[in-house]
Amino acid sequence: MPLTIHHLGASTSERLLWLCEELCIPYTLIPHRRSSRTLLAPRELRSLHPQGTAPVIQDGDVVLAETAACVEYIAQKHGGGRLFLSPSHARYADFVYWFHWANGTLMPNISRVMVLQMAGIRDAKHPMVKFAQDRLDKSLKALDDRLTAGNTWLAGGEEFTAADVMMVFPLTTGRYFTPFSLAKYPNILAYLKRVGEREAYRRAMSKGDPGLELELALGAEPPKRDLSKL
Ligand SMILES: N[C@@H](CCC(=O)N[C@@H](CS)C(=O)NCC(=O)O)C(=O)O
Protein backbone atom coordinates (compact mmCIF):
# COMPACT_ATOMS: atom_id res chain seq x y z
CA MET A 1 0.00 0.00 0.00
CA PRO A 2 1.51 3.37 -0.98
CA LEU A 3 2.14 6.24 1.34
CA THR A 4 -1.04 8.16 2.16
CA ILE A 5 -0.98 11.92 2.67
CA HIS A 6 -3.94 13.62 4.33
CA HIS A 7 -3.96 17.14 2.97
CA LEU A 8 -6.01 19.97 4.44
CA GLY A 9 -7.04 22.63 1.93
CA ALA A 10 -4.59 25.55 1.71
CA SER A 11 -2.32 24.30 4.46
CA THR A 12 1.17 23.25 5.46
CA SER A 13 0.49 19.75 4.15
CA GLU A 14 1.13 21.12 0.64
CA ARG A 15 4.81 20.78 1.62
CA LEU A 16 4.50 16.99 1.66
CA LEU A 17 2.93 16.90 -1.79
CA TRP A 18 5.75 19.06 -3.08
CA LEU A 19 8.37 16.82 -1.45
CA CYS A 20 6.86 13.69 -3.01
CA GLU A 21 6.65 15.34 -6.42
CA GLU A 22 10.30 16.42 -6.19
CA LEU A 23 11.37 12.90 -5.23
CA CYS A 24 8.93 11.08 -7.56
CA ILE A 25 7.53 9.16 -4.60
CA PRO A 26 4.07 7.68 -5.29
CA TYR A 27 1.38 8.64 -2.79
CA THR A 28 -2.33 8.51 -2.26
CA LEU A 29 -3.71 11.98 -1.63
CA ILE A 30 -6.71 12.29 0.67
CA PRO A 31 -8.04 15.85 0.60
CA HIS A 32 -9.88 17.41 3.56
CA ARG A 33 -11.81 20.68 3.52
CA ARG A 34 -11.55 23.23 6.32
CA SER A 35 -14.70 24.08 8.22
CA SER A 36 -16.18 27.11 6.43
CA ARG A 37 -17.11 28.61 9.81
CA THR A 38 -13.88 28.14 11.78
CA LEU A 39 -11.37 27.28 9.02
CA LEU A 40 -10.22 24.45 11.30
CA ALA A 41 -9.67 20.82 10.31
CA PRO A 42 -12.73 18.56 9.94
CA ARG A 43 -13.40 15.73 12.41
CA GLU A 44 -12.23 12.98 9.97
CA LEU A 45 -8.78 14.56 9.86
CA ARG A 46 -8.63 15.39 13.58
CA SER A 47 -9.49 11.82 14.48
CA LEU A 48 -6.43 10.40 12.70
CA HIS A 49 -3.78 11.59 15.17
CA PRO A 50 -3.89 13.09 18.70
CA GLN A 51 -2.34 16.31 17.37
CA GLY A 52 -5.47 16.96 15.32
CA THR A 53 -3.75 19.08 12.67
CA ALA A 54 -2.58 18.70 9.07
CA PRO A 55 -0.56 17.06 7.78
CA VAL A 56 -1.06 13.43 8.75
CA ILE A 57 0.58 10.61 6.85
CA GLN A 58 -0.13 6.88 6.97
CA ASP A 59 2.44 4.34 5.93
CA GLY A 60 1.59 0.77 6.89
CA ASP A 61 1.09 0.88 10.65
CA VAL A 62 2.73 4.28 10.99
CA VAL A 63 0.52 7.34 11.52
CA LEU A 64 2.55 10.52 11.76
CA ALA A 65 1.81 14.23 12.17
CA GLU A 66 4.04 17.36 12.31
CA THR A 67 5.29 18.66 8.97
CA ALA A 68 9.03 18.51 9.55
CA ALA A 69 8.79 15.01 11.03
CA CYS A 70 6.75 13.88 8.02
CA VAL A 71 9.20 15.49 5.57
CA GLU A 72 12.12 13.75 7.23
CA TYR A 73 10.27 10.42 7.48
CA ILE A 74 9.23 10.46 3.81
CA ALA A 75 12.60 11.57 2.45
CA GLN A 76 14.56 9.08 4.57
CA LYS A 77 12.20 6.14 4.35
CA HIS A 78 10.97 6.48 0.76
CA GLY A 79 13.42 8.85 -0.91
CA GLY A 80 16.76 7.28 -0.01
CA GLY A 81 17.65 10.40 2.01
CA ARG A 82 17.61 12.63 -1.07
CA LEU A 83 17.12 16.35 -0.35
CA PHE A 84 18.72 15.82 3.09
CA LEU A 85 22.42 16.68 3.43
CA SER A 86 24.55 14.22 5.38
CA PRO A 87 26.73 15.30 8.35
CA SER A 88 29.83 14.99 6.18
CA HIS A 89 28.50 17.53 3.67
CA ALA A 90 30.26 20.91 3.79
CA ARG A 91 26.89 22.72 4.07
CA TYR A 92 25.35 20.36 6.65
CA ALA A 93 25.14 22.94 9.47
CA ASP A 94 23.44 25.47 7.17
CA PHE A 95 21.05 22.84 5.92
CA VAL A 96 20.01 21.76 9.46
CA TYR A 97 19.67 25.38 10.58
CA TRP A 98 17.40 26.50 7.73
CA PHE A 99 15.42 23.26 7.74
CA HIS A 100 14.45 23.88 11.39
CA TRP A 101 14.27 27.67 11.12
CA ALA A 102 11.18 27.49 8.89
CA ASN A 103 8.90 25.98 11.54
CA GLY A 104 11.01 26.88 14.57
CA THR A 105 11.34 30.64 13.99
CA LEU A 106 9.51 31.93 10.91
CA MET A 107 6.20 30.14 11.56
CA PRO A 108 5.93 31.27 15.23
CA ASN A 109 6.80 34.84 14.24
CA ILE A 110 4.05 34.80 11.61
CA SER A 111 1.58 33.05 13.93
CA ARG A 112 2.05 35.73 16.61
CA VAL A 113 1.02 38.40 14.08
CA MET A 114 -1.93 36.24 12.98
CA VAL A 115 -3.23 35.75 16.51
CA LEU A 116 -3.08 39.49 17.24
CA GLN A 117 -4.91 40.26 13.98
CA MET A 118 -7.57 37.65 14.76
CA ALA A 119 -8.01 39.15 18.23
CA GLY A 120 -8.59 42.54 16.58
CA ILE A 121 -5.41 44.01 18.11
CA ARG A 122 -4.08 46.04 15.17
CA ASP A 123 -2.95 49.35 16.66
CA ALA A 124 0.63 49.71 15.38
CA LYS A 125 1.60 51.41 18.69
CA HIS A 126 0.38 48.52 20.84
CA PRO A 127 3.52 47.01 22.48
CA MET A 128 2.57 43.45 21.45
CA VAL A 129 1.85 44.51 17.85
CA LYS A 130 5.20 46.32 17.73
CA PHE A 131 7.02 43.32 19.20
CA ALA A 132 5.33 40.83 16.86
CA GLN A 133 5.90 42.97 13.77
CA ASP A 134 9.52 43.56 14.73
CA ARG A 135 10.16 39.82 15.11
CA LEU A 136 8.51 39.09 11.75
CA ASP A 137 10.46 41.86 10.00
CA LYS A 138 13.72 40.55 11.50
CA SER A 139 12.95 37.04 10.27
CA LEU A 140 12.17 38.19 6.75
CA LYS A 141 15.31 40.32 6.68
CA ALA A 142 17.41 37.34 7.84
CA LEU A 143 15.91 35.16 5.13
CA ASP A 144 16.41 37.85 2.49
CA ASP A 145 20.06 38.22 3.55
CA ARG A 146 20.54 34.46 3.29
CA LEU A 147 19.19 34.41 -0.25
CA THR A 148 21.85 36.62 -1.75
CA ALA A 149 23.11 36.02 -5.27
CA GLY A 150 25.49 33.29 -4.06
CA ASN A 151 22.70 31.24 -2.55
CA THR A 152 20.18 30.04 -5.08
CA TRP A 153 18.74 27.67 -2.47
CA LEU A 154 18.75 27.84 1.30
CA ALA A 155 21.41 25.31 2.24
CA GLY A 156 23.74 27.43 0.11
CA GLY A 157 24.85 27.47 -3.48
CA GLU A 158 22.91 25.58 -6.12
CA GLU A 159 21.70 22.59 -4.11
CA PHE A 160 17.93 22.39 -3.63
CA THR A 161 17.14 20.62 -0.33
CA ALA A 162 14.35 19.80 2.09
CA ALA A 163 15.08 23.14 3.80
CA ASP A 164 13.51 24.80 0.73
CA VAL A 165 10.51 22.48 0.87
CA MET A 166 9.99 23.55 4.50
CA MET A 167 10.40 27.29 3.87
CA VAL A 168 7.94 28.16 1.14
CA PHE A 169 4.45 27.57 2.58
CA PRO A 170 4.55 30.40 5.19
CA LEU A 171 5.69 32.82 2.47
CA THR A 172 2.99 31.81 -0.03
CA THR A 173 -0.22 29.96 0.88
CA GLY A 174 0.28 30.97 4.52
CA ARG A 175 -0.32 34.58 3.48
CA TYR A 176 -4.00 33.75 2.87
CA PHE A 177 -4.21 33.63 6.66
CA THR A 178 -1.64 36.24 7.67
CA PRO A 179 -1.32 38.76 4.87
CA PHE A 180 2.06 40.52 4.72
CA SER A 181 3.99 42.16 1.92
CA LEU A 182 7.33 40.91 0.65
CA ALA A 183 7.96 44.07 -1.39
CA LYS A 184 10.97 45.04 0.76
CA TYR A 185 12.65 41.67 0.20
CA PRO A 186 13.96 41.33 -3.37
CA ASN A 187 15.96 38.16 -2.67
CA ILE A 188 12.93 36.37 -1.23
CA LEU A 189 10.89 37.41 -4.27
CA ALA A 190 13.56 36.12 -6.66
CA TYR A 191 13.65 32.89 -4.62
CA LEU A 192 9.87 32.46 -4.88
CA LYS A 193 10.11 33.03 -8.62
CA ARG A 194 12.62 30.17 -8.82
CA VAL A 195 10.31 28.00 -6.72
CA GLY A 196 7.43 28.76 -9.10
CA GLU A 197 9.56 27.60 -12.01
CA ARG A 198 9.98 24.13 -10.51
CA GLU A 199 7.70 21.66 -12.24
CA ALA A 200 7.33 19.56 -9.11
CA TYR A 201 6.09 22.58 -7.16
CA ARG A 202 3.51 23.47 -9.79
CA ARG A 203 2.36 19.86 -10.01
CA ALA A 204 1.97 19.63 -6.23
CA MET A 205 0.01 22.87 -6.04
CA SER A 206 -2.36 21.85 -8.81
CA LYS A 207 -2.95 18.42 -7.23
CA GLY A 208 -3.38 19.77 -3.72
CA ASP A 209 -6.21 22.26 -3.98
CA PRO A 210 -7.76 21.98 -7.45
CA GLY A 211 -11.27 22.97 -6.32
CA LEU A 212 -10.06 26.08 -4.53
CA GLU A 213 -8.33 27.63 -7.54
CA LEU A 214 -5.84 29.41 -5.35
CA GLU A 215 -3.36 31.77 -6.93
CA LEU A 216 0.14 30.66 -6.03
CA ALA A 217 0.91 33.76 -3.91
CA LEU A 218 4.49 33.93 -5.18
CA GLY A 219 4.46 37.71 -5.68
CA ALA A 220 5.19 40.68 -3.43
CA GLU A 221 1.66 41.31 -2.22
CA PRO A 222 -0.43 38.74 -0.36
CA PRO A 223 -3.48 37.18 -2.05
CA LYS A 224 -6.74 39.07 -1.61
CA ARG A 225 -8.98 35.99 -1.57
CA ASP A 226 -11.77 35.75 1.02
CA LEU A 227 -10.75 33.08 3.55
CA SER A 228 -14.31 31.86 4.02
CA LYS A 229 -14.20 30.52 0.44
CA LEU A 230 -11.40 28.14 1.35
N1 LIG B 1 3.58 22.49 13.67
C1 LIG B 1 2.51 21.80 12.98
C2 LIG B 1 1.37 22.77 12.75
C3 LIG B 1 0.19 22.07 12.14
C4 LIG B 1 -0.96 23.02 11.87
O1 LIG B 1 -1.26 23.93 12.67
N2 LIG B 1 -1.63 22.80 10.72
C5 LIG B 1 -2.73 23.64 10.36
C6 LIG B 1 -2.76 23.84 8.85
S1 LIG B 1 -1.49 24.96 8.30
C7 LIG B 1 -4.05 22.98 10.72
O2 LIG B 1 -4.17 21.77 10.72
N3 LIG B 1 -5.06 23.82 10.97
C8 LIG B 1 -6.38 23.37 11.22
C9 LIG B 1 -6.65 23.14 12.68
O3 LIG B 1 -5.82 23.54 13.53
O4 LIG B 1 -7.71 22.59 12.99
C10 LIG B 1 3.00 21.22 11.66
O5 LIG B 1 3.87 21.81 11.04
O6 LIG B 1 2.53 20.16 11.27
mmCIF file of C-alpha atoms and ligand atoms in Angstrom:
data_model
loop_
_atom_site.group_PDB
_atom_site.id
_atom_site.type_symbol
_atom_site.label_atom_id
_atom_site.label_comp_id
_atom_site.label_asym_id
_atom_site.label_seq_id
_atom_site.Cartn_x
_atom_site.Cartn_y
_atom_site.Cartn_z
ATOM 1 C CA MET A 1 0.000 0.000 0.000
ATOM 2 C CA PRO A 2 1.512 3.366 -0.981
ATOM 3 C CA LEU A 3 2.139 6.236 1.345
ATOM 4 C CA THR A 4 -1.044 8.159 2.165
ATOM 5 C CA ILE A 5 -0.983 11.921 2.669
ATOM 6 C CA HIS A 6 -3.937 13.619 4.331
ATOM 7 C CA HIS A 7 -3.955 17.138 2.973
ATOM 8 C CA LEU A 8 -6.012 19.972 4.444
ATOM 9 C CA GLY A 9 -7.037 22.630 1.927
ATOM 10 C CA ALA A 10 -4.587 25.550 1.714
ATOM 11 C CA SER A 11 -2.316 24.295 4.461
ATOM 12 C CA THR A 12 1.171 23.252 5.460
ATOM 13 C CA SER A 13 0.493 19.747 4.151
ATOM 14 C CA GLU A 14 1.129 21.118 0.641
ATOM 15 C CA ARG A 15 4.812 20.783 1.617
ATOM 16 C CA LEU A 16 4.499 16.994 1.662
ATOM 17 C CA LEU A 17 2.928 16.900 -1.787
ATOM 18 C CA TRP A 18 5.748 19.061 -3.082
ATOM 19 C CA LEU A 19 8.366 16.818 -1.447
ATOM 20 C CA CYS A 20 6.865 13.686 -3.013
ATOM 21 C CA GLU A 21 6.645 15.343 -6.424
ATOM 22 C CA GLU A 22 10.302 16.420 -6.192
ATOM 23 C CA LEU A 23 11.367 12.895 -5.229
ATOM 24 C CA CYS A 24 8.927 11.084 -7.556
ATOM 25 C CA ILE A 25 7.529 9.161 -4.601
ATOM 26 C CA PRO A 26 4.068 7.679 -5.285
ATOM 27 C CA TYR A 27 1.384 8.636 -2.785
ATOM 28 C CA THR A 28 -2.329 8.511 -2.259
ATOM 29 C CA LEU A 29 -3.715 11.977 -1.633
ATOM 30 C CA ILE A 30 -6.709 12.289 0.674
ATOM 31 C CA PRO A 31 -8.042 15.846 0.597
ATOM 32 C CA HIS A 32 -9.884 17.407 3.556
ATOM 33 C CA ARG A 33 -11.809 20.685 3.515
ATOM 34 C CA ARG A 34 -11.548 23.235 6.319
ATOM 35 C CA SER A 35 -14.699 24.082 8.217
ATOM 36 C CA SER A 36 -16.184 27.107 6.425
ATOM 37 C CA ARG A 37 -17.112 28.606 9.807
ATOM 38 C CA THR A 38 -13.883 28.141 11.783
ATOM 39 C CA LEU A 39 -11.371 27.279 9.024
ATOM 40 C CA LEU A 40 -10.220 24.447 11.304
ATOM 41 C CA ALA A 41 -9.668 20.815 10.309
ATOM 42 C CA PRO A 42 -12.732 18.556 9.942
ATOM 43 C CA ARG A 43 -13.398 15.733 12.408
ATOM 44 C CA GLU A 44 -12.228 12.984 9.971
ATOM 45 C CA LEU A 45 -8.777 14.565 9.863
ATOM 46 C CA ARG A 46 -8.634 15.393 13.584
ATOM 47 C CA SER A 47 -9.488 11.822 14.482
ATOM 48 C CA LEU A 48 -6.427 10.403 12.701
ATOM 49 C CA HIS A 49 -3.780 11.586 15.173
ATOM 50 C CA PRO A 50 -3.895 13.095 18.696
ATOM 51 C CA GLN A 51 -2.339 16.313 17.367
ATOM 52 C CA GLY A 52 -5.467 16.958 15.320
ATOM 53 C CA THR A 53 -3.753 19.083 12.665
ATOM 54 C CA ALA A 54 -2.583 18.702 9.065
ATOM 55 C CA PRO A 55 -0.560 17.055 7.778
ATOM 56 C CA VAL A 56 -1.057 13.433 8.752
ATOM 57 C CA ILE A 57 0.578 10.610 6.853
ATOM 58 C CA GLN A 58 -0.131 6.882 6.973
ATOM 59 C CA ASP A 59 2.439 4.339 5.934
ATOM 60 C CA GLY A 60 1.589 0.773 6.885
ATOM 61 C CA ASP A 61 1.092 0.876 10.652
ATOM 62 C CA VAL A 62 2.730 4.283 10.991
ATOM 63 C CA VAL A 63 0.518 7.337 11.521
ATOM 64 C CA LEU A 64 2.545 10.518 11.761
ATOM 65 C CA ALA A 65 1.810 14.229 12.171
ATOM 66 C CA GLU A 66 4.041 17.357 12.312
ATOM 67 C CA THR A 67 5.288 18.657 8.968
ATOM 68 C CA ALA A 68 9.034 18.505 9.547
ATOM 69 C CA ALA A 69 8.787 15.013 11.029
ATOM 70 C CA CYS A 70 6.752 13.878 8.017
ATOM 71 C CA VAL A 71 9.195 15.495 5.571
ATOM 72 C CA GLU A 72 12.120 13.748 7.231
ATOM 73 C CA TYR A 73 10.266 10.424 7.475
ATOM 74 C CA ILE A 74 9.229 10.456 3.805
ATOM 75 C CA ALA A 75 12.601 11.566 2.453
ATOM 76 C CA GLN A 76 14.561 9.078 4.569
ATOM 77 C CA LYS A 77 12.205 6.140 4.346
ATOM 78 C CA HIS A 78 10.968 6.480 0.756
ATOM 79 C CA GLY A 79 13.420 8.849 -0.908
ATOM 80 C CA GLY A 80 16.765 7.283 -0.015
ATOM 81 C CA GLY A 81 17.653 10.400 2.012
ATOM 82 C CA ARG A 82 17.610 12.625 -1.074
ATOM 83 C CA LEU A 83 17.118 16.354 -0.354
ATOM 84 C CA PHE A 84 18.722 15.820 3.094
ATOM 85 C CA LEU A 85 22.416 16.676 3.433
ATOM 86 C CA SER A 86 24.550 14.220 5.379
ATOM 87 C CA PRO A 87 26.730 15.297 8.346
ATOM 88 C CA SER A 88 29.830 14.992 6.179
ATOM 89 C CA HIS A 89 28.499 17.533 3.667
ATOM 90 C CA ALA A 90 30.256 20.912 3.791
ATOM 91 C CA ARG A 91 26.893 22.718 4.065
ATOM 92 C CA TYR A 92 25.355 20.357 6.655
ATOM 93 C CA ALA A 93 25.137 22.938 9.468
ATOM 94 C CA ASP A 94 23.443 25.471 7.168
ATOM 95 C CA PHE A 95 21.048 22.835 5.924
ATOM 96 C CA VAL A 96 20.014 21.756 9.458
ATOM 97 C CA TYR A 97 19.666 25.378 10.576
ATOM 98 C CA TRP A 98 17.397 26.499 7.734
ATOM 99 C CA PHE A 99 15.419 23.258 7.744
ATOM 100 C CA HIS A 100 14.454 23.879 11.392
ATOM 101 C CA TRP A 101 14.266 27.670 11.118
ATOM 102 C CA ALA A 102 11.180 27.493 8.893
ATOM 103 C CA ASN A 103 8.895 25.981 11.540
ATOM 104 C CA GLY A 104 11.007 26.880 14.569
ATOM 105 C CA THR A 105 11.339 30.636 13.992
ATOM 106 C CA LEU A 106 9.512 31.925 10.914
ATOM 107 C CA MET A 107 6.196 30.142 11.561
ATOM 108 C CA PRO A 108 5.928 31.267 15.227
ATOM 109 C CA ASN A 109 6.797 34.841 14.245
ATOM 110 C CA ILE A 110 4.053 34.802 11.607
ATOM 111 C CA SER A 111 1.580 33.052 13.928
ATOM 112 C CA ARG A 112 2.054 35.732 16.609
ATOM 113 C CA VAL A 113 1.015 38.404 14.079
ATOM 114 C CA MET A 114 -1.925 36.240 12.977
ATOM 115 C CA VAL A 115 -3.235 35.748 16.511
ATOM 116 C CA LEU A 116 -3.082 39.489 17.236
ATOM 117 C CA GLN A 117 -4.910 40.264 13.980
ATOM 118 C CA MET A 118 -7.573 37.654 14.761
ATOM 119 C CA ALA A 119 -8.009 39.152 18.232
ATOM 120 C CA GLY A 120 -8.593 42.540 16.577
ATOM 121 C CA ILE A 121 -5.408 44.014 18.105
ATOM 122 C CA ARG A 122 -4.075 46.042 15.173
ATOM 123 C CA ASP A 123 -2.949 49.354 16.660
ATOM 124 C CA ALA A 124 0.634 49.707 15.377
ATOM 125 C CA LYS A 125 1.599 51.412 18.685
ATOM 126 C CA HIS A 126 0.376 48.525 20.845
ATOM 127 C CA PRO A 127 3.518 47.007 22.480
ATOM 128 C CA MET A 128 2.572 43.454 21.450
ATOM 129 C CA VAL A 129 1.855 44.506 17.853
ATOM 130 C CA LYS A 130 5.200 46.317 17.726
ATOM 131 C CA PHE A 131 7.015 43.319 19.197
ATOM 132 C CA ALA A 132 5.329 40.828 16.860
ATOM 133 C CA GLN A 133 5.905 42.973 13.773
ATOM 134 C CA ASP A 134 9.516 43.565 14.729
ATOM 135 C CA ARG A 135 10.164 39.823 15.109
ATOM 136 C CA LEU A 136 8.515 39.085 11.750
ATOM 137 C CA ASP A 137 10.463 41.865 10.002
ATOM 138 C CA LYS A 138 13.717 40.550 11.496
ATOM 139 C CA SER A 139 12.953 37.035 10.267
ATOM 140 C CA LEU A 140 12.166 38.192 6.748
ATOM 141 C CA LYS A 141 15.313 40.323 6.677
ATOM 142 C CA ALA A 142 17.408 37.341 7.844
ATOM 143 C CA LEU A 143 15.912 35.163 5.130
ATOM 144 C CA ASP A 144 16.408 37.848 2.493
ATOM 145 C CA ASP A 145 20.057 38.216 3.549
ATOM 146 C CA ARG A 146 20.544 34.462 3.293
ATOM 147 C CA LEU A 147 19.186 34.415 -0.251
ATOM 148 C CA THR A 148 21.854 36.624 -1.746
ATOM 149 C CA ALA A 149 23.109 36.015 -5.267
ATOM 150 C CA GLY A 150 25.495 33.294 -4.056
ATOM 151 C CA ASN A 151 22.700 31.236 -2.546
ATOM 152 C CA THR A 152 20.178 30.040 -5.078
ATOM 153 C CA TRP A 153 18.736 27.670 -2.468
ATOM 154 C CA LEU A 154 18.754 27.837 1.304
ATOM 155 C CA ALA A 155 21.412 25.306 2.238
ATOM 156 C CA GLY A 156 23.738 27.430 0.113
ATOM 157 C CA GLY A 157 24.848 27.468 -3.482
ATOM 158 C CA GLU A 158 22.911 25.575 -6.115
ATOM 159 C CA GLU A 159 21.705 22.592 -4.111
ATOM 160 C CA PHE A 160 17.928 22.394 -3.634
ATOM 161 C CA THR A 161 17.136 20.618 -0.328
ATOM 162 C CA ALA A 162 14.347 19.798 2.086
ATOM 163 C CA ALA A 163 15.077 23.138 3.798
ATOM 164 C CA ASP A 164 13.514 24.796 0.731
ATOM 165 C CA VAL A 165 10.511 22.484 0.869
ATOM 166 C CA MET A 166 9.995 23.546 4.502
ATOM 167 C CA MET A 167 10.402 27.287 3.875
ATOM 168 C CA VAL A 168 7.940 28.159 1.136
ATOM 169 C CA PHE A 169 4.448 27.570 2.580
ATOM 170 C CA PRO A 170 4.554 30.398 5.190
ATOM 171 C CA LEU A 171 5.687 32.822 2.465
ATOM 172 C CA THR A 172 2.989 31.813 -0.032
ATOM 173 C CA THR A 173 -0.222 29.963 0.879
ATOM 174 C CA GLY A 174 0.277 30.967 4.522
ATOM 175 C CA ARG A 175 -0.324 34.577 3.482
ATOM 176 C CA TYR A 176 -4.004 33.749 2.868
ATOM 177 C CA PHE A 177 -4.205 33.632 6.662
ATOM 178 C CA THR A 178 -1.638 36.236 7.671
ATOM 179 C CA PRO A 179 -1.322 38.757 4.865
ATOM 180 C CA PHE A 180 2.060 40.522 4.717
ATOM 181 C CA SER A 181 3.985 42.160 1.920
ATOM 182 C CA LEU A 182 7.331 40.914 0.654
ATOM 183 C CA ALA A 183 7.960 44.073 -1.394
ATOM 184 C CA LYS A 184 10.966 45.037 0.760
ATOM 185 C CA TYR A 185 12.653 41.668 0.200
ATOM 186 C CA PRO A 186 13.965 41.328 -3.373
ATOM 187 C CA ASN A 187 15.964 38.163 -2.668
ATOM 188 C CA ILE A 188 12.927 36.369 -1.229
ATOM 189 C CA LEU A 189 10.890 37.414 -4.269
ATOM 190 C CA ALA A 190 13.556 36.118 -6.656
ATOM 191 C CA TYR A 191 13.647 32.887 -4.624
ATOM 192 C CA LEU A 192 9.873 32.458 -4.878
ATOM 193 C CA LYS A 193 10.113 33.031 -8.623
ATOM 194 C CA ARG A 194 12.623 30.167 -8.819
ATOM 195 C CA VAL A 195 10.311 28.003 -6.721
ATOM 196 C CA GLY A 196 7.427 28.761 -9.099
ATOM 197 C CA GLU A 197 9.564 27.604 -12.014
ATOM 198 C CA ARG A 198 9.982 24.128 -10.508
ATOM 199 C CA GLU A 199 7.704 21.664 -12.243
ATOM 200 C CA ALA A 200 7.331 19.555 -9.107
ATOM 201 C CA TYR A 201 6.092 22.582 -7.159
ATOM 202 C CA ARG A 202 3.511 23.474 -9.793
ATOM 203 C CA ARG A 203 2.358 19.863 -10.005
ATOM 204 C CA ALA A 204 1.972 19.626 -6.231
ATOM 205 C CA MET A 205 0.007 22.871 -6.038
ATOM 206 C CA SER A 206 -2.363 21.845 -8.809
ATOM 207 C CA LYS A 207 -2.946 18.424 -7.233
ATOM 208 C CA GLY A 208 -3.379 19.771 -3.717
ATOM 209 C CA ASP A 209 -6.206 22.264 -3.978
ATOM 210 C CA PRO A 210 -7.760 21.980 -7.448
ATOM 211 C CA GLY A 211 -11.270 22.967 -6.318
ATOM 212 C CA LEU A 212 -10.058 26.081 -4.531
ATOM 213 C CA GLU A 213 -8.330 27.631 -7.541
ATOM 214 C CA LEU A 214 -5.843 29.412 -5.350
ATOM 215 C CA GLU A 215 -3.365 31.769 -6.931
ATOM 216 C CA LEU A 216 0.140 30.664 -6.027
ATOM 217 C CA ALA A 217 0.910 33.764 -3.913
ATOM 218 C CA LEU A 218 4.494 33.929 -5.179
ATOM 219 C CA GLY A 219 4.458 37.709 -5.681
ATOM 220 C CA ALA A 220 5.188 40.685 -3.435
ATOM 221 C CA GLU A 221 1.660 41.309 -2.222
ATOM 222 C CA PRO A 222 -0.435 38.744 -0.363
ATOM 223 C CA PRO A 223 -3.475 37.184 -2.049
ATOM 224 C CA LYS A 224 -6.744 39.068 -1.605
ATOM 225 C CA ARG A 225 -8.981 35.993 -1.574
ATOM 226 C CA ASP A 226 -11.766 35.745 1.022
ATOM 227 C CA LEU A 227 -10.750 33.081 3.554
ATOM 228 C CA SER A 228 -14.307 31.864 4.022
ATOM 229 C CA LYS A 229 -14.203 30.518 0.438
ATOM 230 C CA LEU A 230 -11.399 28.138 1.348
HETATM 231 N N1 LIG B 1 3.582 22.491 13.666
HETATM 232 C C1 LIG B 1 2.505 21.795 12.984
HETATM 233 C C2 LIG B 1 1.370 22.772 12.751
HETATM 234 C C3 LIG B 1 0.189 22.071 12.135
HETATM 235 C C4 LIG B 1 -0.960 23.022 11.867
HETATM 236 O O1 LIG B 1 -1.260 23.931 12.670
HETATM 237 N N2 LIG B 1 -1.627 22.798 10.721
HETATM 238 C C5 LIG B 1 -2.732 23.636 10.356
HETATM 239 C C6 LIG B 1 -2.757 23.841 8.854
HETATM 240 S S1 LIG B 1 -1.491 24.961 8.304
HETATM 241 C C7 LIG B 1 -4.049 22.983 10.722
HETATM 242 O O2 LIG B 1 -4.172 21.772 10.719
HETATM 243 N N3 LIG B 1 -5.056 23.823 10.968
HETATM 244 C C8 LIG B 1 -6.376 23.369 11.224
HETATM 245 C C9 LIG B 1 -6.649 23.141 12.680
HETATM 246 O O3 LIG B 1 -5.818 23.538 13.530
HETATM 247 O O4 LIG B 1 -7.708 22.588 12.988
HETATM 248 C C10 LIG B 1 2.998 21.219 11.664
HETATM 249 O O5 LIG B 1 3.870 21.815 11.043
HETATM 250 O O6 LIG B 1 2.527 20.160 11.267
#
